[in-house]
Amino acid sequence: MMRALVGMILAAVLQGPVVAQTILPDAVEGAGKEMGSQAGLEAWVEAFRPRALAAGVPAATFDASLRGVEFNPKVVERDRNQNEFSKTIWDYLDTAVSEDRVALGLKAIAKHRALLDRIAAEYGVEAEILAAVWGLESAYGTYRGDLPVLGSLATLAYDGRRAAFFEAELIAALKIIDGGHVQTFTGSWAGASGHTQFMPSSWEAFAVDFDGDGKRNLWGEDPADALASTANYLRHWGWTTGQPWGLEVTLPEGFDYDQTTERVVKPVPDWQAMGIRTAAGADLPDHGPGSILLPGGHRGAAFLIFPNFQVIEKYNTADAYIIGIGHLADRLKGGPPIAATWPRDLRALTLDERKELQDRLGRAGFDPGGVDGRMGPKTIAAVKAFQKARGLIPDGYPSLEILTLLR
Ligand code: CA
């Protein structure tokens, strides 16, 4: 869903790229390409001008906004290299749902209680979920990104690796300026901005003027428009009021690990009958059909996820991000930390190792659906098939142990 709202700011807020392989899958293709220049960007702006005007950007706005726009080589670097690192889900959650972030979130909710309640009533999205998105995207508005959005988008459109995407975002950004919604705005290196890090195209499609001042302003100190816009976004994608995103569960001894995938969806009574219980050992609450997810393999926490999980996925497709949002919201509601331990002795595979894993799986007869470094459903299914063939627990977790066995 990164086409709409990119969780890029996570990288800055959480010190280092997260699980970026699922955020921008094609990220390393530009590696090795020659870096552009200020003069090159200026020539590109002139060539882009007629296209922007044809798309409805007034000439005066275009000229005032983009003449003198600065080329930023660091933005290009980030765009090309963001796939190099990844974190395990437990490292990610340690930061995403730290005690600090929970405490700051409780303060933010207390401060904005009336606003959040009004938004929740109008859009049907709970205050804690909105606060969790706010908390992960900008540390509750305290870190909204300080790079000029127009400069980042122009640089990326000019760089050309994903020219059409960033040109469209730049045109949307120029329309924000043209409409007087904000004078100048800053954001993440990829052009996501404001309290909940909207891309300009998401602003166009989903931003609302909640405080009624005539501007859809996601960038000011007042988070009203940004939080309501986030609620509007989640409602659009099907948020179900009162339904949990998921909950931590325990699996019974001898559980069939073929069942632990988003692809297997069953009514809660079926999971209950198979012996699954909440982390506290209670019967499962019935919130409709759900799936069992093991984001850290069989030695980590298990979750029963519901359709709201797929709604958060529209913000950012990384499982770690979705669980981070959901779990932070649960903590803000007073819920407990995750009960299970994680296999902290395992480390995350590097991009090269992930590609090697896929390559070797394919050559061993387990189709990973391509060699791109993304640990998507096909790769996880291939890992499961390999584990089964070797008599291992088929949890689908792409560990170094699996790679070593494949070697
Ligand atoms: Ca407004």
mmCIF file of C-alpha atoms in Angstrom, residues 26-370:
data_model
loop_
_atom_site.group_PDB
_atom_site.id
_atom_site.type_symbol
_atom_site.label_atom_id
_atom_site.label_comp_id
_atom_site.label_asym_id
_atom_site.label_seq_id
_atom_site.Cartn_x
_atom_site.Cartn_y
_atom_site.Cartn_z
ATOM 1 C CA ASP A 26 12.049 -2.927 -6.232
ATOM 2 C CA ALA A 27 14.379 -0.743 -4.254
ATOM 3 C CA VAL A 28 17.810 -1.912 -5.297
ATOM 4 C CA GLU A 29 17.441 -1.871 -9.047
ATOM 5 C CA GLY A 30 18.987 1.583 -9.377
ATOM 6 C CA ALA A 31 22.153 0.613 -7.561
ATOM 7 C CA GLY A 32 25.216 1.525 -9.566
ATOM 8 C CA LYS A 33 23.390 4.037 -11.731
ATOM 9 C CA GLU A 34 25.170 7.371 -12.060
ATOM 10 C CA MET A 35 24.113 10.020 -9.534
ATOM 11 C CA GLY A 36 22.399 13.146 -10.885
ATOM 12 C CA SER A 37 23.232 16.800 -10.287
ATOM 13 C CA GLN A 38 21.634 20.161 -9.540
ATOM 14 C CA ALA A 39 21.961 21.161 -13.212
ATOM 15 C CA GLY A 40 20.392 17.875 -14.234
ATOM 16 C CA LEU A 41 17.474 18.439 -11.889
ATOM 17 C CA GLU A 42 16.933 21.963 -13.224
ATOM 18 C CA ALA A 43 16.819 20.669 -16.792
ATOM 19 C CA TRP A 44 14.403 17.974 -15.669
ATOM 20 C CA VAL A 45 12.146 20.590 -14.024
ATOM 21 C CA GLU A 46 11.918 22.488 -17.318
ATOM 22 C CA ALA A 47 11.033 19.289 -19.185
ATOM 23 C CA PHE A 48 8.491 18.334 -16.510
ATOM 24 C CA ARG A 49 6.796 21.773 -16.542
ATOM 25 C CA PRO A 50 4.436 21.188 -19.506
ATOM 26 C CA ARG A 51 3.353 17.833 -18.054
ATOM 27 C CA ALA A 52 2.567 19.413 -14.684
ATOM 28 C CA LEU A 53 0.665 22.267 -16.302
ATOM 29 C CA ALA A 54 -1.303 19.800 -18.412
ATOM 30 C CA ALA A 55 -2.170 17.978 -15.161
ATOM 31 C CA GLY A 56 -3.711 21.151 -13.785
ATOM 32 C CA VAL A 57 -0.891 22.845 -11.876
ATOM 33 C CA PRO A 58 -1.021 26.617 -12.543
ATOM 34 C CA ALA A 59 2.154 28.005 -14.110
ATOM 35 C CA ALA A 60 2.636 30.561 -11.354
ATOM 36 C CA THR A 61 2.476 27.886 -8.650
ATOM 37 C CA PHE A 62 4.811 25.631 -10.590
ATOM 38 C CA ASP A 63 7.380 28.370 -11.095
ATOM 39 C CA ALA A 64 7.231 29.718 -7.564
ATOM 40 C CA SER A 65 7.544 26.200 -6.120
ATOM 41 C CA LEU A 66 10.053 24.447 -8.338
ATOM 42 C CA ARG A 67 12.382 27.095 -9.710
ATOM 43 C CA GLY A 68 15.411 26.752 -7.467
ATOM 44 C CA VAL A 69 14.330 23.402 -6.027
ATOM 45 C CA GLU A 70 17.370 21.586 -4.681
ATOM 46 C CA PHE A 71 18.753 18.249 -5.782
ATOM 47 C CA ASN A 72 19.303 16.018 -2.768
ATOM 48 C CA PRO A 73 21.722 13.153 -3.409
ATOM 49 C CA LYS A 74 21.010 11.678 0.032
ATOM 50 C CA VAL A 75 17.404 11.069 -0.986
ATOM 51 C CA VAL A 76 18.597 9.092 -3.993
ATOM 52 C CA GLU A 77 20.977 7.126 -1.799
ATOM 53 C CA ARG A 78 18.169 6.242 0.569
ATOM 54 C CA ASP A 79 15.896 5.219 -2.269
ATOM 55 C CA ARG A 80 18.485 2.937 -3.804
ATOM 56 C CA ASN A 81 19.799 1.338 -0.657
ATOM 57 C CA GLN A 82 16.865 0.970 1.661
ATOM 58 C CA ASN A 83 16.667 -2.758 1.154
ATOM 59 C CA GLU A 84 20.102 -3.503 2.509
ATOM 60 C CA PHE A 85 19.077 -4.109 6.072
ATOM 61 C CA SER A 86 16.195 -5.631 7.864
ATOM 62 C CA LYS A 87 15.261 -6.189 11.456
ATOM 63 C CA THR A 88 13.773 -9.169 13.169
ATOM 64 C CA ILE A 89 10.250 -8.582 14.376
ATOM 65 C CA TRP A 90 11.340 -8.620 18.032
ATOM 66 C CA ASP A 91 13.989 -5.960 17.443
ATOM 67 C CA TYR A 92 11.405 -3.937 15.588
ATOM 68 C CA LEU A 93 8.746 -4.288 18.293
ATOM 69 C CA ASP A 94 11.251 -3.441 21.047
ATOM 70 C CA THR A 95 11.469 0.045 19.539
ATOM 71 C CA ALA A 96 8.037 0.405 17.963
ATOM 72 C CA VAL A 97 6.234 -0.511 21.175
ATOM 73 C CA SER A 98 8.822 0.590 23.728
ATOM 74 C CA GLU A 99 7.691 1.615 27.201
ATOM 75 C CA ASP A 100 8.569 5.187 26.208
ATOM 76 C CA ARG A 101 6.311 5.106 23.191
ATOM 77 C CA VAL A 102 3.483 3.665 25.286
ATOM 78 C CA ALA A 103 3.938 6.352 27.951
ATOM 79 C CA LEU A 104 4.096 9.155 25.370
ATOM 80 C CA GLY A 105 1.020 7.712 23.687
ATOM 81 C CA LEU A 106 -0.973 7.742 26.912
ATOM 82 C CA LYS A 107 0.011 11.391 27.374
ATOM 83 C CA ALA A 108 -0.932 12.234 23.785
ATOM 84 C CA ILE A 109 -4.312 10.526 24.166
ATOM 85 C CA ALA A 110 -4.982 12.348 27.445
ATOM 86 C CA LYS A 111 -4.099 15.675 25.844
ATOM 87 C CA HIS A 112 -6.252 15.073 22.752
ATOM 88 C CA ARG A 113 -8.992 12.944 24.313
ATOM 89 C CA ALA A 114 -11.901 15.106 23.178
ATOM 90 C CA LEU A 115 -10.603 15.365 19.624
ATOM 91 C CA LEU A 116 -9.896 11.629 19.360
ATOM 92 C CA ASP A 117 -13.327 10.791 20.735
ATOM 93 C CA ARG A 118 -15.018 13.055 18.198
ATOM 94 C CA ILE A 119 -13.034 11.484 15.348
ATOM 95 C CA ALA A 120 -13.771 7.980 16.636
ATOM 96 C CA ALA A 121 -17.472 8.772 16.793
ATOM 97 C CA GLU A 122 -17.547 10.173 13.276
ATOM 98 C CA TYR A 123 -15.334 7.593 11.532
ATOM 99 C CA GLY A 124 -15.704 4.506 13.687
ATOM 100 C CA VAL A 125 -11.967 4.088 14.239
ATOM 101 C CA GLU A 126 -10.844 3.784 17.856
ATOM 102 C CA ALA A 127 -8.753 6.528 19.453
ATOM 103 C CA GLU A 128 -5.988 4.094 20.389
ATOM 104 C CA ILE A 129 -5.551 2.878 16.813
ATOM 105 C CA LEU A 130 -5.272 6.458 15.580
ATOM 106 C CA ALA A 131 -2.816 7.238 18.351
ATOM 107 C CA ALA A 132 -0.781 4.146 17.463
ATOM 108 C CA VAL A 133 -0.479 5.182 13.809
ATOM 109 C CA TRP A 134 0.446 8.676 14.991
ATOM 110 C CA GLY A 135 2.973 7.221 17.423
ATOM 111 C CA LEU A 136 4.726 5.055 14.863
ATOM 112 C CA GLU A 137 4.617 7.500 11.970
ATOM 113 C CA SER A 138 5.839 10.615 13.756
ATOM 114 C CA ALA A 139 6.317 9.820 17.456
ATOM 115 C CA TYR A 140 2.983 11.585 18.112
ATOM 116 C CA GLY A 141 3.839 14.546 15.939
ATOM 117 C CA THR A 142 7.266 15.209 17.400
ATOM 118 C CA TYR A 143 9.199 13.868 14.416
ATOM 119 C CA ARG A 144 7.446 14.675 11.172
ATOM 120 C CA GLY A 145 10.537 14.798 8.944
ATOM 121 C CA ASP A 146 12.576 17.854 8.022
ATOM 122 C CA LEU A 147 13.320 17.392 4.329
ATOM 123 C CA PRO A 148 11.540 19.702 1.858
ATOM 124 C CA VAL A 149 8.866 17.505 0.287
ATOM 125 C CA LEU A 150 9.027 19.189 -3.119
ATOM 126 C CA GLY A 151 12.802 18.762 -3.225
ATOM 127 C CA SER A 152 12.623 15.068 -2.298
ATOM 128 C CA LEU A 153 9.869 14.281 -4.797
ATOM 129 C CA ALA A 154 11.509 16.268 -7.609
ATOM 130 C CA THR A 155 14.844 14.573 -6.933
ATOM 131 C CA LEU A 156 13.254 11.112 -7.000
ATOM 132 C CA ALA A 157 11.170 11.829 -10.108
ATOM 133 C CA TYR A 158 14.284 13.153 -11.859
ATOM 134 C CA ASP A 159 16.391 10.208 -10.695
ATOM 135 C CA GLY A 160 13.917 8.164 -12.659
ATOM 136 C CA ARG A 161 13.931 4.765 -11.009
ATOM 137 C CA ARG A 162 10.224 5.181 -10.292
ATOM 138 C CA ALA A 163 9.655 8.341 -12.290
ATOM 139 C CA ALA A 164 5.925 7.945 -12.983
ATOM 140 C CA PHE A 165 5.132 7.312 -9.328
ATOM 141 C CA PHE A 166 7.109 10.287 -8.012
ATOM 142 C CA GLU A 167 5.945 12.630 -10.801
ATOM 143 C CA ALA A 168 2.348 11.919 -9.825
ATOM 144 C CA GLU A 169 3.214 12.546 -6.169
ATOM 145 C CA LEU A 170 4.974 15.783 -7.078
ATOM 146 C CA ILE A 171 1.951 16.986 -9.031
ATOM 147 C CA ALA A 172 -0.267 16.198 -6.038
ATOM 148 C CA ALA A 173 2.175 18.067 -3.775
ATOM 149 C CA LEU A 174 2.044 21.117 -6.052
ATOM 150 C CA LYS A 175 -1.748 21.038 -5.807
ATOM 151 C CA ILE A 176 -1.483 21.093 -2.011
ATOM 152 C CA ILE A 177 0.627 24.252 -2.288
ATOM 153 C CA ASP A 178 -1.657 25.712 -4.951
ATOM 154 C CA GLY A 179 -4.713 25.206 -2.760
ATOM 155 C CA GLY A 180 -3.047 27.084 0.068
ATOM 156 C CA HIS A 181 -3.411 24.128 2.432
ATOM 157 C CA VAL A 182 0.153 24.714 3.619
ATOM 158 C CA GLN A 183 2.867 27.182 2.608
ATOM 159 C CA THR A 184 5.893 24.913 2.605
ATOM 160 C CA PHE A 185 6.112 21.434 3.944
ATOM 161 C CA THR A 186 8.752 18.980 5.034
ATOM 162 C CA GLY A 187 8.665 15.244 5.469
ATOM 163 C CA SER A 188 10.526 11.984 5.044
ATOM 164 C CA TRP A 189 13.060 11.383 2.278
ATOM 165 C CA ALA A 190 10.379 9.696 0.175
ATOM 166 C CA GLY A 191 7.925 12.584 0.413
ATOM 167 C CA ALA A 192 5.606 11.263 3.125
ATOM 168 C CA SER A 193 4.718 14.106 5.462
ATOM 169 C CA GLY A 194 2.614 15.351 8.322
ATOM 170 C CA HIS A 195 1.583 13.801 11.620
ATOM 171 C CA THR A 196 0.676 10.462 10.050
ATOM 172 C CA GLN A 197 3.010 10.601 7.052
ATOM 173 C CA PHE A 198 0.667 10.842 4.109
ATOM 174 C CA MET A 199 1.993 10.795 0.592
ATOM 175 C CA PRO A 200 0.556 13.722 -1.434
ATOM 176 C CA SER A 201 -1.673 11.381 -3.462
ATOM 177 C CA SER A 202 -3.172 10.112 -0.195
ATOM 178 C CA TRP A 203 -3.765 13.687 0.857
ATOM 179 C CA GLU A 204 -5.638 14.189 -2.409
ATOM 180 C CA ALA A 205 -7.773 11.095 -1.939
ATOM 181 C CA PHE A 206 -8.317 10.943 1.821
ATOM 182 C CA ALA A 207 -7.400 14.127 3.682
ATOM 183 C CA VAL A 208 -10.271 15.893 5.444
ATOM 184 C CA ASP A 209 -10.736 19.333 6.982
ATOM 185 C CA PHE A 210 -11.798 18.218 10.436
ATOM 186 C CA ASP A 211 -11.261 21.507 12.264
ATOM 187 C CA GLY A 212 -13.321 23.355 9.666
ATOM 188 C CA ASP A 213 -10.845 26.104 8.774
ATOM 189 C CA GLY A 214 -11.188 25.412 5.048
ATOM 190 C CA LYS A 215 -7.757 23.773 4.750
ATOM 191 C CA ARG A 216 -6.868 20.110 4.785
ATOM 192 C CA ASN A 217 -3.735 20.726 6.788
ATOM 193 C CA LEU A 218 -1.775 17.663 7.913
ATOM 194 C CA TRP A 219 1.332 19.646 8.771
ATOM 195 C CA GLY A 220 0.522 22.193 11.466
ATOM 196 C CA GLU A 221 0.943 21.740 15.200
ATOM 197 C CA ASP A 222 -2.751 20.873 15.535
ATOM 198 C CA PRO A 223 -3.158 17.167 14.621
ATOM 199 C CA ALA A 224 -6.946 17.347 14.080
ATOM 200 C CA ASP A 225 -6.959 17.161 10.286
ATOM 201 C CA ALA A 226 -4.185 14.546 10.197
ATOM 202 C CA LEU A 227 -5.822 12.202 12.710
ATOM 203 C CA ALA A 228 -9.246 12.516 11.087
ATOM 204 C CA SER A 229 -7.664 11.913 7.678
ATOM 205 C CA THR A 230 -6.056 8.759 9.037
ATOM 206 C CA ALA A 231 -9.428 7.623 10.368
ATOM 207 C CA ASN A 232 -10.975 8.398 6.986
ATOM 208 C CA TYR A 233 -8.282 6.325 5.312
ATOM 209 C CA LEU A 234 -8.801 3.327 7.582
ATOM 210 C CA ARG A 235 -12.578 3.559 7.280
ATOM 211 C CA HIS A 236 -12.261 3.647 3.500
ATOM 212 C CA TRP A 237 -10.340 0.388 3.562
ATOM 213 C CA GLY A 238 -12.951 -1.331 5.672
ATOM 214 C CA TRP A 239 -12.114 -0.787 9.323
ATOM 215 C CA THR A 240 -14.576 -2.626 11.555
ATOM 216 C CA THR A 241 -15.350 -0.706 14.746
ATOM 217 C CA GLY A 242 -14.701 -2.716 17.868
ATOM 218 C CA GLN A 243 -12.971 -5.600 16.145
ATOM 219 C CA PRO A 244 -9.426 -6.332 17.329
ATOM 220 C CA TRP A 245 -6.652 -6.391 14.730
ATOM 221 C CA GLY A 246 -5.639 -9.674 16.301
ATOM 222 C CA LEU A 247 -4.722 -11.166 19.621
ATOM 223 C CA GLU A 248 -1.915 -13.219 21.021
ATOM 224 C CA VAL A 249 -2.752 -16.888 21.347
ATOM 225 C CA THR A 250 -1.179 -20.158 22.412
ATOM 226 C CA LEU A 251 -1.104 -23.189 20.149
ATOM 227 C CA PRO A 252 -1.688 -26.677 21.550
ATOM 228 C CA GLU A 253 0.967 -29.362 21.575
ATOM 229 C CA GLY A 254 1.291 -31.008 18.165
ATOM 230 C CA PHE A 255 -0.444 -28.199 16.291
ATOM 231 C CA ASP A 256 -0.474 -28.579 12.516
ATOM 232 C CA TYR A 257 1.796 -25.785 11.254
ATOM 233 C CA ASP A 258 0.250 -25.952 7.800
ATOM 234 C CA GLN A 259 -2.517 -23.919 9.422
ATOM 235 C CA THR A 260 -0.267 -21.003 10.366
ATOM 236 C CA THR A 261 -0.603 -18.717 7.378
ATOM 237 C CA GLU A 262 -2.760 -15.769 6.371
ATOM 238 C CA ARG A 263 -4.007 -18.016 3.571
ATOM 239 C CA VAL A 264 -5.874 -20.295 5.968
ATOM 240 C CA VAL A 265 -8.970 -18.501 7.290
ATOM 241 C CA LYS A 266 -11.333 -20.245 9.714
ATOM 242 C CA PRO A 267 -14.198 -19.270 12.000
ATOM 243 C CA VAL A 268 -13.087 -18.748 15.586
ATOM 244 C CA PRO A 269 -14.996 -21.821 16.893
ATOM 245 C CA ASP A 270 -12.862 -23.984 14.565
ATOM 246 C CA TRP A 271 -9.657 -22.559 16.028
ATOM 247 C CA GLN A 272 -11.084 -22.996 19.504
ATOM 248 C CA ALA A 273 -11.883 -26.641 18.708
ATOM 249 C CA MET A 274 -8.288 -27.173 17.572
ATOM 250 C CA GLY A 275 -7.116 -26.193 21.048
ATOM 251 C CA ILE A 276 -6.039 -22.614 20.485
ATOM 252 C CA ARG A 277 -6.562 -20.292 23.463
ATOM 253 C CA THR A 278 -5.689 -16.692 24.307
ATOM 254 C CA ALA A 279 -2.259 -15.966 25.749
ATOM 255 C CA ALA A 280 -3.933 -15.895 29.179
ATOM 256 C CA GLY A 281 -5.424 -19.353 28.573
ATOM 257 C CA ALA A 282 -9.009 -18.203 28.067
ATOM 258 C CA ASP A 283 -11.516 -19.167 25.370
ATOM 259 C CA LEU A 284 -11.157 -17.244 22.124
ATOM 260 C CA PRO A 285 -13.445 -14.242 21.615
ATOM 261 C CA ASP A 286 -15.345 -14.557 18.351
ATOM 262 C CA HIS A 287 -14.653 -11.624 16.058
ATOM 263 C CA GLY A 288 -15.333 -13.449 12.827
ATOM 264 C CA PRO A 289 -13.061 -15.519 10.606
ATOM 265 C CA GLY A 290 -9.369 -15.303 11.380
ATOM 266 C CA SER A 291 -5.945 -16.692 10.599
ATOM 267 C CA ILE A 292 -3.006 -17.791 12.715
ATOM 268 C CA LEU A 293 0.264 -15.946 12.209
ATOM 269 C CA LEU A 294 3.718 -16.863 13.541
ATOM 270 C CA PRO A 295 5.797 -13.797 12.652
ATOM 271 C CA GLY A 296 8.886 -15.067 14.480
ATOM 272 C CA GLY A 297 8.508 -18.766 13.728
ATOM 273 C CA HIS A 298 7.359 -21.511 16.099
ATOM 274 C CA ARG A 299 9.620 -20.296 18.924
ATOM 275 C CA GLY A 300 7.976 -16.860 18.954
ATOM 276 C CA ALA A 301 4.550 -15.396 19.635
ATOM 277 C CA ALA A 302 1.448 -16.627 17.788
ATOM 278 C CA PHE A 303 -1.410 -14.339 16.826
ATOM 279 C CA LEU A 304 -4.985 -14.885 15.723
ATOM 280 C CA ILE A 305 -5.605 -12.076 13.231
ATOM 281 C CA PHE A 306 -8.897 -10.621 12.043
ATOM 282 C CA PRO A 307 -9.866 -8.549 8.966
ATOM 283 C CA ASN A 308 -8.735 -5.267 10.593
ATOM 284 C CA PHE A 309 -5.206 -6.647 10.235
ATOM 285 C CA GLN A 310 -5.615 -6.337 6.463
ATOM 286 C CA VAL A 311 -6.890 -2.777 6.903
ATOM 287 C CA ILE A 312 -3.730 -1.688 8.744
ATOM 288 C CA GLU A 313 -1.851 -3.469 5.954
ATOM 289 C CA LYS A 314 -3.080 -0.688 3.653
ATOM 290 C CA TYR A 315 -0.786 1.669 5.534
ATOM 291 C CA ASN A 316 2.256 -0.536 5.247
ATOM 292 C CA THR A 317 2.430 -4.153 4.137
ATOM 293 C CA ALA A 318 5.096 -5.308 6.590
ATOM 294 C CA ASP A 319 3.719 -7.766 9.161
ATOM 295 C CA ALA A 320 6.000 -6.225 11.779
ATOM 296 C CA TYR A 321 4.506 -2.796 11.149
ATOM 297 C CA ILE A 322 0.932 -4.070 11.329
ATOM 298 C CA ILE A 323 1.592 -5.956 14.554
ATOM 299 C CA GLY A 324 3.433 -2.882 15.864
ATOM 300 C CA ILE A 325 0.407 -0.659 15.259
ATOM 301 C CA GLY A 326 -2.026 -3.204 16.651
ATOM 302 C CA HIS A 327 0.019 -4.057 19.716
ATOM 303 C CA LEU A 328 0.793 -0.405 20.486
ATOM 304 C CA ALA A 329 -2.945 0.316 20.329
ATOM 305 C CA ASP A 330 -3.597 -2.595 22.685
ATOM 306 C CA ARG A 331 -0.999 -1.275 25.130
ATOM 307 C CA LEU A 332 -2.586 2.174 24.945
ATOM 308 C CA LYS A 333 -5.870 0.505 25.909
ATOM 309 C CA GLY A 334 -4.143 -0.902 28.978
ATOM 310 C CA GLY A 335 -3.390 -4.324 27.545
ATOM 311 C CA PRO A 336 -0.363 -6.405 28.575
ATOM 312 C CA PRO A 337 2.962 -6.768 26.741
ATOM 313 C CA ILE A 338 3.338 -9.752 24.434
ATOM 314 C CA ALA A 339 3.526 -12.791 26.705
ATOM 315 C CA ALA A 340 5.590 -15.151 24.569
ATOM 316 C CA THR A 341 9.344 -14.966 24.273
ATOM 317 C CA TRP A 342 11.059 -14.517 20.923
ATOM 318 C CA PRO A 343 13.957 -16.539 19.489
ATOM 319 C CA ARG A 344 16.397 -13.716 20.146
ATOM 320 C CA ASP A 345 19.372 -15.911 19.272
ATOM 321 C CA LEU A 346 18.334 -15.741 15.606
ATOM 322 C CA ARG A 347 19.464 -12.825 13.488
ATOM 323 C CA ALA A 348 17.755 -11.276 10.475
ATOM 324 C CA LEU A 349 18.985 -12.412 7.068
ATOM 325 C CA THR A 350 20.645 -9.773 4.917
ATOM 326 C CA LEU A 351 19.223 -8.951 1.504
ATOM 327 C CA ASP A 352 21.894 -11.080 -0.189
ATOM 328 C CA GLU A 353 21.093 -13.961 2.122
ATOM 329 C CA ARG A 354 17.373 -13.644 1.478
ATOM 330 C CA LYS A 355 17.991 -13.776 -2.249
ATOM 331 C CA GLU A 356 20.327 -16.704 -1.855
ATOM 332 C CA LEU A 357 17.687 -18.488 0.217
ATOM 333 C CA GLN A 358 15.137 -18.003 -2.559
ATOM 334 C CA ASP A 359 17.574 -19.033 -5.249
ATOM 335 C CA ARG A 360 18.543 -22.208 -3.403
ATOM 336 C CA LEU A 361 14.916 -23.037 -2.554
ATOM 337 C CA GLY A 362 14.040 -22.786 -6.233
ATOM 338 C CA ARG A 363 16.916 -24.975 -7.309
ATOM 339 C CA ALA A 364 15.978 -27.536 -4.659
ATOM 340 C CA GLY A 365 12.486 -27.751 -6.157
ATOM 341 C CA PHE A 366 10.622 -25.414 -3.785
ATOM 342 C CA ASP A 367 9.322 -22.500 -5.857
ATOM 343 C CA PRO A 368 9.778 -19.241 -3.877
ATOM 344 C CA GLY A 369 7.942 -17.171 -6.524
ATOM 345 C CA GLY A 370 11.002 -15.223 -7.623
#
